[in-house]
Amino acid sequence: SFNILKRLGFDDQYINKICFYIKNHDNPINERLIIDDYEKTLNLYKIQQADALTHNPNKSENRKEYLKDVLEKLINSSKTKI
């Protein structure tokens, strides 16, 4: 994806950001990422949520539970920053 985005004329900073989301869209979100970069984690959560919606609802119960847990962690983390 890096090479394609580079060929299309995007700058390296943007490409690295997009490549992070591509690479991690199926990886679990951990608390370290939430603490280190809340905004990036929130975007990754939204991507994972959208990805889960594309799958068969009868086979995505574990994913729904995981996303619910991540959302709670994100909400709790945002409260501690206020």
mmCIF file of C-alpha atoms in Angstrom:
data_model
loop_
_atom_site.group_PDB
_atom_site.id
_atom_site.type_symbol
_atom_site.label_atom_id
_atom_site.label_comp_id
_atom_site.label_asym_id
_atom_site.label_seq_id
_atom_site.Cartn_x
_atom_site.Cartn_y
_atom_site.Cartn_z
ATOM 1 C CA SER A 1 0.000 0.000 0.000
ATOM 2 C CA PHE A 2 2.936 2.352 0.706
ATOM 3 C CA ASN A 3 4.203 2.133 -2.866
ATOM 4 C CA ILE A 4 0.759 2.659 -4.373
ATOM 5 C CA LEU A 5 0.052 5.700 -2.204
ATOM 6 C CA LYS A 6 3.530 7.079 -2.933
ATOM 7 C CA ARG A 7 2.958 6.659 -6.664
ATOM 8 C CA LEU A 8 -0.350 8.518 -6.288
ATOM 9 C CA GLY A 9 1.571 11.464 -4.828
ATOM 10 C CA PHE A 10 0.710 11.312 -1.132
ATOM 11 C CA ASP A 11 3.332 12.483 1.372
ATOM 12 C CA ASP A 12 5.153 10.006 3.622
ATOM 13 C CA GLN A 13 3.471 11.174 6.841
ATOM 14 C CA TYR A 14 -0.004 10.558 5.401
ATOM 15 C CA ILE A 15 1.079 7.244 3.872
ATOM 16 C CA ASN A 16 2.505 6.022 7.188
ATOM 17 C CA LYS A 17 -0.746 6.922 8.919
ATOM 18 C CA ILE A 18 -2.840 5.008 6.380
ATOM 19 C CA CYS A 19 -0.463 2.033 6.431
ATOM 20 C CA PHE A 20 -0.793 1.883 10.233
ATOM 21 C CA TYR A 21 -4.574 1.584 9.926
ATOM 22 C CA ILE A 22 -4.318 -1.039 7.184
ATOM 23 C CA LYS A 23 -1.796 -3.075 9.159
ATOM 24 C CA ASN A 24 -3.734 -2.886 12.438
ATOM 25 C CA HIS A 25 -7.365 -3.019 11.352
ATOM 26 C CA ASP A 26 -7.631 -6.630 12.593
ATOM 27 C CA ASN A 27 -5.254 -6.404 15.558
ATOM 28 C CA PRO A 28 -6.572 -5.984 19.098
ATOM 29 C CA ILE A 29 -6.443 -2.472 20.520
ATOM 30 C CA ASN A 30 -4.502 -2.451 23.766
ATOM 31 C CA GLU A 31 -4.471 0.028 26.620
ATOM 32 C CA ARG A 32 -0.945 1.175 25.759
ATOM 33 C CA LEU A 33 -2.150 2.456 22.370
ATOM 34 C CA ILE A 34 -5.099 4.207 24.038
ATOM 35 C CA ILE A 35 -2.722 5.952 26.447
ATOM 36 C CA ASP A 36 -0.064 6.769 23.826
ATOM 37 C CA ASP A 37 -2.351 8.084 21.086
ATOM 38 C CA TYR A 38 -6.033 8.418 21.929
ATOM 39 C CA GLU A 39 -6.986 10.010 18.590
ATOM 40 C CA LYS A 40 -5.263 7.301 16.537
ATOM 41 C CA THR A 41 -6.898 4.637 18.703
ATOM 42 C CA LEU A 42 -10.330 6.190 18.253
ATOM 43 C CA ASN A 43 -9.873 6.176 14.465
ATOM 44 C CA LEU A 44 -8.690 2.558 14.560
ATOM 45 C CA TYR A 45 -11.735 1.641 16.650
ATOM 46 C CA LYS A 46 -14.028 3.240 14.053
ATOM 47 C CA ILE A 47 -12.302 1.281 11.287
ATOM 48 C CA GLN A 48 -12.632 -1.963 13.234
ATOM 49 C CA GLN A 49 -16.289 -1.240 13.930
ATOM 50 C CA ALA A 50 -16.984 -0.606 10.238
ATOM 51 C CA ASP A 51 -15.077 -3.767 9.326
ATOM 52 C CA ALA A 52 -17.171 -5.807 11.791
ATOM 53 C CA LEU A 53 -20.363 -4.556 10.168
ATOM 54 C CA THR A 54 -19.308 -6.105 6.859
ATOM 55 C CA HIS A 55 -19.230 -9.611 8.326
ATOM 56 C CA ASN A 56 -22.063 -12.066 8.899
ATOM 57 C CA PRO A 57 -23.858 -10.897 12.094
ATOM 58 C CA ASN A 58 -24.366 -14.498 13.207
ATOM 59 C CA LYS A 59 -20.610 -15.039 13.273
ATOM 60 C CA SER A 60 -19.445 -11.790 14.829
ATOM 61 C CA GLU A 61 -20.560 -12.036 18.473
ATOM 62 C CA ASN A 62 -16.967 -12.172 19.767
ATOM 63 C CA ARG A 63 -16.078 -9.143 17.669
ATOM 64 C CA LYS A 64 -19.076 -7.190 19.012
ATOM 65 C CA GLU A 65 -18.067 -8.009 22.584
ATOM 66 C CA TYR A 66 -14.467 -6.991 21.892
ATOM 67 C CA LEU A 67 -15.565 -3.675 20.330
ATOM 68 C CA LYS A 68 -17.857 -2.982 23.286
ATOM 69 C CA ASP A 69 -14.925 -3.501 25.673
ATOM 70 C CA VAL A 70 -12.666 -1.233 23.620
ATOM 71 C CA LEU A 71 -15.324 1.491 23.535
ATOM 72 C CA GLU A 72 -15.614 1.360 27.330
ATOM 73 C CA LYS A 73 -11.835 1.713 27.645
ATOM 74 C CA LEU A 74 -11.859 4.667 25.226
ATOM 75 C CA ILE A 75 -14.669 6.370 27.139
ATOM 76 C CA ASN A 76 -12.937 5.803 30.486
ATOM 77 C CA SER A 77 -9.657 7.055 29.073
ATOM 78 C CA SER A 78 -11.242 10.236 27.725
ATOM 79 C CA LYS A 79 -12.816 10.913 31.140
ATOM 80 C CA THR A 80 -9.467 10.697 32.886
ATOM 81 C CA LYS A 81 -8.004 13.291 30.489
ATOM 82 C CA ILE A 82 -10.605 15.910 31.412
#
